[in-house]
Amino acid sequence: MYKLILSEGKARRGTFETVHGTVQTPAFMNVATSAAIKGGISAYDLEELKCQVMLCNTYHLHVRPGDKLIAELGGLHPFTGWKRPILTDSGGFQVFSLSSLRKITEEGVTFASHIDGKRIFMGPEESMQIQSHLGSTIAMAFDECIANPATYEYTVRSIARTTRWLRRCKDEMARLNSLPGTINKHQMLFGINQGATFDDLRIKHMKQIAEMDLDGYAVGGLAVGESTEDMYHILDVVVPYMPENKPRYLMGVGTPSNIIEGVARGIDLFDCVMPSRNARHGHVFTWQGIRNLNNAKYEKDMLPLDEECSCPVCRGHSRAYIRHLLKSNEILAGRLMVMHNLWFYNTLMERIREALDNGTFQQFREEYSEKLGTRI
Amino acid sequence: MYKLILSEGKARRGTFETVHGTVQTPAFMNVATSAAIKGGISAYDLEELKCQVMLCNTYHLHVRPGDKLIAELGGLHPFTGWKRPILTDSGGFQVFSLSSLRKITEEGVTFASHIDGKRIFMGPEESMQIQSHLGSTIAMAFDECIANPATYEYTVRSIARTTRWLRRCKDEMARLNSLPGTINKHQMLFGINQGATFDDLRIKHMKQIAEMDLDGYAVGGLAVGESTEDMYHILDVVVPYMPENKPRYLMGVGTPSNIIEGVARGIDLFDCVMPSRNARHGHVFTWQGIRNLNNAKYEKDMLPLDEECSCPVCRGHSRAYIRHLLKSNEILAGRLMVMHNLWFYNTLMERIREALDNGTFQQFREEYSEKLGTRI
């Protein structure tokens, strides 16, 4: 249940109640692909890093260790040790991005596992069943994520099918949630808006799925090849058609600036692999901009990664030490920088919420939206 | 300053005071090769894992990031964040084991860096200077670690040189500790006994170095190719000639059983990469024996790694989850198992000390020495 507390312009401050606890929004969901954050971060670390929602990948967990095994063990919560909300994606994005061999029909998608090449079929029902096995708090609808640029004709056919798939997802989840052995009988379903970069198709599709009264709505198919301007334009166009009383999730986005701009356009939830992926390459986010720890200037720098940060890493380690670890290919380098970056993202959301609470979000946006993307 | 509290047979319970705090012995030193424990463990994690002494490798830190850089930054303590005692090895072992091209003369050893092949010279003075730069609590003497089996003739010549090198180490450390800019003016020096597997040479060398009144004494050149029986035999032979009022350190050893048997023969300090290296391959130590997490039988096993363990990993994670992480090549797998194994080793030492305090070490040895090495 989403509750809007206040607005500033289009930006929203709210709460989202789930069976696994309440999420303060806007919020960033921390990506734990195979039920672990890349870089050696556990569910217990996430608690320390102010994470509110963990996101796990249905496709990865389906192929390994298998969703049925996780179901036997009680679902993702006891499996990972994470006690708060978990969102699972539908597997659709990975099916379309990781699999070279795939065939789409009305029923669903046949594709080759990226691990052993085995042929796998996944459609709306299969995706819902897998996510039900995982016992996540929020399941995402099975959709086709169209890569940009796409043709108008293809997009028309694709979004029509995605809408038909969404109805099947809703029906299947209702059936699964009513079964006696289901792990989370209160599992929620978010619908996903598609439509490539076509304003009219985005709006048309959003109107269609809004009618289905789902638990939340996502904007998908962005940050998949289009420009940042196009992405913001699509948000400007489509968000007004998203239900006000439901959480709005911008999938796979993005940089700190993207997030601030997303919030400014009415988005409540975000997720992205950027904080962990960039960290593993030595790029850390700070309140002054992005720092590249590979840079020789940090060789003797005993300051923390970010002097304005109070994360567990900045409380105890220097740039010089972390740079040494990075140059020595020590796993600890990645772990420390991932921890810092996740803390940074979760703190960014906290500061966005505080700014909204204080009616100063526009000031915050002006101060930080550009600054956080500069290289220092 | 070592203080013997009590003995049970040859086993000793003591305390070892250093400028960075007191070590309760027997103790296991946790190996942080390049100023980080392999597997993503930081100095702050080590505190949580009941570690008393961190061990860093002089050779690795000399080639990267460079001991002079670490000296500029205040030494290993501020560099790593570790506040308790640090022991640095002399670099000798790596010079002899990692470098394919090396030439030994009376002056020292010329060898090729394993990173870029650059020619490096290291002798007793260089080793002391590097360790002084690192600012460790305890520096190890520069010796030749003879691989077993070795000829009698070579061993005679080698230990004579190692003794001459030890005198030079002692003189150089005295000089360095008196300089105004030295980081740790109270740096201690441990001498190292060599002599391959020859009883008479081991004893002769030990008698020679015991006369130099160093801060501690180590038995080196064991666990380098000889049988476990030979290793125990050498300890039986040489330990009686080690000064009673100084800590005794068995270098690079070993399994839990080796440690219990080392304590039973009068050893106070140990170090080994085994807990972290084995963990990274999925082998964990438990109070019932060694568990291989690669084993399919753990696929659905929701018990902790060790039901008798209260480490941070066993408090929150299951065998099934850790096995999944291992099979998915998640870095978190290694981190969790390294944490568990280090906690196990440090707890093993704690229990050995408790047994000594209670006069029940012989019982403890009978119960665990063999058991901890069995595969379960």
PDB file of C-alpha atoms in Angstrom, chain A residues 146-292:
ATOM      1  CA  ILE A 146      12.504  -3.478 -26.327  1.00  0.00           C
ATOM      2  CA  ALA A 147      16.025  -2.266 -27.116  1.00  0.00           C
ATOM      3  CA  ASN A 148      16.263   1.311 -28.404  1.00  0.00           C
ATOM      4  CA  PRO A 149      16.086   2.319 -31.204  1.00  0.00           C
ATOM      5  CA  ALA A 150      13.055   0.230 -32.207  1.00  0.00           C
ATOM      6  CA  THR A 151      10.639   0.589 -35.112  1.00  0.00           C
ATOM      7  CA  TYR A 152       7.160   1.940 -34.497  1.00  0.00           C
ATOM      8  CA  GLU A 153       5.525  -1.134 -36.004  1.00  0.00           C
ATOM      9  CA  TYR A 154       7.495  -3.566 -33.868  1.00  0.00           C
ATOM     10  CA  THR A 155       6.777  -1.520 -30.755  1.00  0.00           C
ATOM     11  CA  VAL A 156       3.013  -1.521 -31.441  1.00  0.00           C
ATOM     12  CA  ARG A 157       2.948  -5.322 -31.685  1.00  0.00           C
ATOM     13  CA  SER A 158       5.288  -5.772 -28.714  1.00  0.00           C
ATOM     14  CA  ILE A 159       3.376  -3.599 -26.244  1.00  0.00           C
ATOM     15  CA  ALA A 160       0.098  -5.251 -27.208  1.00  0.00           C
ATOM     16  CA  ARG A 161       1.623  -8.607 -26.361  1.00  0.00           C
ATOM     17  CA  THR A 162       3.162  -7.215 -23.143  1.00  0.00           C
ATOM     18  CA  THR A 163      -0.346  -6.094 -22.130  1.00  0.00           C
ATOM     19  CA  ARG A 164      -1.765  -9.562 -22.845  1.00  0.00           C
ATOM     20  CA  TRP A 165       1.115 -11.082 -20.888  1.00  0.00           C
ATOM     21  CA  LEU A 166       0.382  -8.727 -17.971  1.00  0.00           C
ATOM     22  CA  ARG A 167      -3.214 -10.011 -17.739  1.00  0.00           C
ATOM     23  CA  ARG A 168      -1.875 -13.562 -17.644  1.00  0.00           C
ATOM     24  CA  CYS A 169       0.651 -12.535 -14.942  1.00  0.00           C
ATOM     25  CA  LYS A 170      -2.114 -11.053 -12.820  1.00  0.00           C
ATOM     26  CA  ASP A 171      -4.312 -14.136 -13.155  1.00  0.00           C
ATOM     27  CA  GLU A 172      -1.450 -16.509 -12.439  1.00  0.00           C
ATOM     28  CA  MET A 173      -0.321 -14.570  -9.374  1.00  0.00           C
ATOM     29  CA  ALA A 174      -3.889 -14.535  -7.997  1.00  0.00           C
ATOM     30  CA  ARG A 175      -3.971 -18.319  -8.451  1.00  0.00           C
ATOM     31  CA  LEU A 176      -0.520 -18.818  -6.860  1.00  0.00           C
ATOM     32  CA  ASN A 177      -1.243 -16.529  -3.896  1.00  0.00           C
ATOM     33  CA  SER A 178      -4.341 -18.606  -3.128  1.00  0.00           C
ATOM     34  CA  LEU A 179      -2.480 -21.931  -2.998  1.00  0.00           C
ATOM     35  CA  PRO A 180      -1.850 -23.440   0.455  1.00  0.00           C
ATOM     36  CA  GLY A 181       1.916 -23.984  -0.011  1.00  0.00           C
ATOM     37  CA  THR A 182       2.760 -20.517  -1.320  1.00  0.00           C
ATOM     38  CA  ILE A 183       5.601 -18.856   0.604  1.00  0.00           C
ATOM     39  CA  ASN A 184       4.364 -15.274   0.363  1.00  0.00           C
ATOM     40  CA  LYS A 185       0.612 -15.201  -0.124  1.00  0.00           C
ATOM     41  CA  HIS A 186       0.790 -11.413  -0.071  1.00  0.00           C
ATOM     42  CA  GLN A 187       3.162 -11.182  -3.013  1.00  0.00           C
ATOM     43  CA  MET A 188       2.580  -7.983  -4.957  1.00  0.00           C
ATOM     44  CA  LEU A 189       2.643  -7.482  -8.716  1.00  0.00           C
ATOM     45  CA  PHE A 190       4.056  -4.449 -10.518  1.00  0.00           C
ATOM     46  CA  GLY A 191       3.150  -3.832 -14.150  1.00  0.00           C
ATOM     47  CA  ILE A 192       5.762  -2.506 -16.563  1.00  0.00           C
ATOM     48  CA  ASN A 193       5.228   0.250 -19.096  1.00  0.00           C
ATOM     49  CA  GLN A 194       6.951  -0.173 -22.455  1.00  0.00           C
ATOM     50  CA  GLY A 195       6.750   1.666 -25.767  1.00  0.00           C
ATOM     51  CA  ALA A 196      10.330   2.442 -26.715  1.00  0.00           C
ATOM     52  CA  THR A 197      10.758   6.188 -27.339  1.00  0.00           C
ATOM     53  CA  PHE A 198       7.306   6.754 -28.889  1.00  0.00           C
ATOM     54  CA  ASP A 199       5.278   9.193 -26.781  1.00  0.00           C
ATOM     55  CA  ASP A 200       1.884   8.017 -28.006  1.00  0.00           C
ATOM     56  CA  LEU A 201       2.685   4.319 -27.526  1.00  0.00           C
ATOM     57  CA  ARG A 202       4.103   4.943 -24.047  1.00  0.00           C
ATOM     58  CA  ILE A 203       0.912   6.787 -23.049  1.00  0.00           C
ATOM     59  CA  LYS A 204      -1.401   4.279 -24.689  1.00  0.00           C
ATOM     60  CA  HIS A 205       0.323   1.362 -22.974  1.00  0.00           C
ATOM     61  CA  MET A 206       0.423   3.116 -19.618  1.00  0.00           C
ATOM     62  CA  LYS A 207      -3.325   3.827 -19.801  1.00  0.00           C
ATOM     63  CA  GLN A 208      -4.023   0.171 -20.601  1.00  0.00           C
ATOM     64  CA  ILE A 209      -2.036  -1.253 -17.716  1.00  0.00           C
ATOM     65  CA  ALA A 210      -3.174   1.421 -15.230  1.00  0.00           C
ATOM     66  CA  GLU A 211      -6.665  -0.002 -15.562  1.00  0.00           C
ATOM     67  CA  MET A 212      -5.555  -3.336 -14.153  1.00  0.00           C
ATOM     68  CA  ASP A 213      -5.182  -1.911 -10.621  1.00  0.00           C
ATOM     69  CA  LEU A 214      -1.821  -3.504  -9.859  1.00  0.00           C
ATOM     70  CA  ASP A 215       0.251  -2.926  -6.699  1.00  0.00           C
ATOM     71  CA  GLY A 216       2.692  -0.661  -8.468  1.00  0.00           C
ATOM     72  CA  TYR A 217       3.887   0.459 -11.878  1.00  0.00           C
ATOM     73  CA  ALA A 218       7.294   0.542 -13.462  1.00  0.00           C
ATOM     74  CA  VAL A 219       8.715   2.337 -16.461  1.00  0.00           C
ATOM     75  CA  GLY A 220      10.823  -0.208 -18.300  1.00  0.00           C
ATOM     76  CA  GLY A 221      12.805  -0.140 -21.500  1.00  0.00           C
ATOM     77  CA  LEU A 222      14.718   2.992 -20.574  1.00  0.00           C
ATOM     78  CA  ALA A 223      18.495   3.313 -20.194  1.00  0.00           C
ATOM     79  CA  VAL A 224      18.710   0.701 -22.956  1.00  0.00           C
ATOM     80  CA  GLY A 225      20.366   2.717 -25.717  1.00  0.00           C
ATOM     81  CA  GLU A 226      18.460   6.016 -25.864  1.00  0.00           C
ATOM     82  CA  SER A 227      19.922   9.387 -24.822  1.00  0.00           C
ATOM     83  CA  THR A 228      19.448  10.812 -21.335  1.00  0.00           C
ATOM     84  CA  GLU A 229      17.312  13.581 -22.842  1.00  0.00           C
ATOM     85  CA  ASP A 230      15.049  10.981 -24.465  1.00  0.00           C
ATOM     86  CA  MET A 231      14.768   9.148 -21.159  1.00  0.00           C
ATOM     87  CA  TYR A 232      13.761  12.307 -19.292  1.00  0.00           C
ATOM     88  CA  HIS A 233      11.351  13.193 -22.082  1.00  0.00           C
ATOM     89  CA  ILE A 234       9.639   9.811 -21.839  1.00  0.00           C
ATOM     90  CA  LEU A 235       9.319  10.271 -18.078  1.00  0.00           C
ATOM     91  CA  ASP A 236       7.813  13.728 -18.609  1.00  0.00           C
ATOM     92  CA  VAL A 237       5.348  12.167 -21.037  1.00  0.00           C
ATOM     93  CA  VAL A 238       4.371   8.967 -19.252  1.00  0.00           C
ATOM     94  CA  VAL A 239       4.529   9.653 -15.495  1.00  0.00           C
ATOM     95  CA  PRO A 240       1.357  11.820 -15.548  1.00  0.00           C
ATOM     96  CA  TYR A 241      -0.534   8.690 -16.654  1.00  0.00           C
ATOM     97  CA  MET A 242       0.798   6.541 -13.800  1.00  0.00           C
ATOM     98  CA  PRO A 243      -1.694   6.056 -10.938  1.00  0.00           C
ATOM     99  CA  GLU A 244      -1.081   8.519  -8.109  1.00  0.00           C
ATOM    100  CA  ASN A 245      -1.860   6.031  -5.381  1.00  0.00           C
ATOM    101  CA  LYS A 246       0.691   3.434  -6.476  1.00  0.00           C
ATOM    102  CA  PRO A 247       4.508   3.387  -6.264  1.00  0.00           C
ATOM    103  CA  ARG A 248       6.325   4.286  -9.469  1.00  0.00           C
ATOM    104  CA  TYR A 249       9.527   2.482 -10.316  1.00  0.00           C
ATOM    105  CA  LEU A 250      12.070   3.480 -12.958  1.00  0.00           C
ATOM    106  CA  MET A 251      13.860   0.241 -13.838  1.00  0.00           C
ATOM    107  CA  GLY A 252      17.632  -0.027 -14.151  1.00  0.00           C
ATOM    108  CA  VAL A 253      18.321   3.666 -13.572  1.00  0.00           C
ATOM    109  CA  GLY A 254      20.866   5.104 -12.936  1.00  0.00           C
ATOM    110  CA  THR A 255      23.472   7.721 -12.095  1.00  0.00           C
ATOM    111  CA  PRO A 256      22.915   9.921  -9.018  1.00  0.00           C
ATOM    112  CA  SER A 257      21.854  12.678 -11.404  1.00  0.00           C
ATOM    113  CA  ASN A 258      19.405  10.350 -13.201  1.00  0.00           C
ATOM    114  CA  ILE A 259      17.885   9.511  -9.833  1.00  0.00           C
ATOM    115  CA  ILE A 260      17.484  13.130  -8.746  1.00  0.00           C
ATOM    116  CA  GLU A 261      15.934  13.930 -12.145  1.00  0.00           C
ATOM    117  CA  GLY A 262      13.724  10.849 -11.894  1.00  0.00           C
ATOM    118  CA  VAL A 263      12.467  11.933  -8.479  1.00  0.00           C
ATOM    119  CA  ALA A 264      11.836  15.399  -9.900  1.00  0.00           C
ATOM    120  CA  ARG A 265       9.622  13.734 -12.495  1.00  0.00           C
ATOM    121  CA  GLY A 266       7.590  11.766  -9.948  1.00  0.00           C
ATOM    122  CA  ILE A 267       9.474   8.452  -9.626  1.00  0.00           C
ATOM    123  CA  ASP A 268       9.570   6.662  -6.235  1.00  0.00           C
ATOM    124  CA  LEU A 269      11.777   3.594  -6.771  1.00  0.00           C
ATOM    125  CA  PHE A 270      15.043   2.962  -8.587  1.00  0.00           C
ATOM    126  CA  ASP A 271      17.555   0.164  -9.057  1.00  0.00           C
ATOM    127  CA  CYS A 272      20.881  -0.045 -10.835  1.00  0.00           C
ATOM    128  CA  VAL A 273      24.070  -2.125 -10.853  1.00  0.00           C
ATOM    129  CA  MET A 274      26.104   1.071 -11.263  1.00  0.00           C
ATOM    130  CA  PRO A 275      27.170   1.576  -7.624  1.00  0.00           C
ATOM    131  CA  SER A 276      28.581  -1.958  -7.408  1.00  0.00           C
ATOM    132  CA  ARG A 277      29.868  -2.252 -10.978  1.00  0.00           C
ATOM    133  CA  ASN A 278      31.631   1.131 -10.966  1.00  0.00           C
ATOM    134  CA  ALA A 279      33.118   0.408  -7.548  1.00  0.00           C
ATOM    135  CA  ARG A 280      34.728  -2.771  -8.824  1.00  0.00           C
ATOM    136  CA  HIS A 281      36.510  -0.662 -11.432  1.00  0.00           C
ATOM    137  CA  GLY A 282      37.718   1.836  -8.852  1.00  0.00           C
ATOM    138  CA  HIS A 283      35.091   4.542  -9.416  1.00  0.00           C
ATOM    139  CA  VAL A 284      33.527   5.904  -6.268  1.00  0.00           C
ATOM    140  CA  PHE A 285      30.690   8.356  -5.834  1.00  0.00           C
ATOM    141  CA  THR A 286      31.224  11.280  -3.476  1.00  0.00           C
ATOM    142  CA  TRP A 287      29.298  14.421  -2.605  1.00  0.00           C
ATOM    143  CA  GLN A 288      31.833  16.368  -4.680  1.00  0.00           C
ATOM    144  CA  GLY A 289      31.593  14.127  -7.758  1.00  0.00           C
ATOM    145  CA  ILE A 290      33.118  10.871  -9.037  1.00  0.00           C
ATOM    146  CA  ARG A 291      36.591   9.823  -7.921  1.00  0.00           C
ATOM    147  CA  ASN A 292      38.713   7.318  -9.884  1.00  0.00           C
TER     148      ASN A 292
END
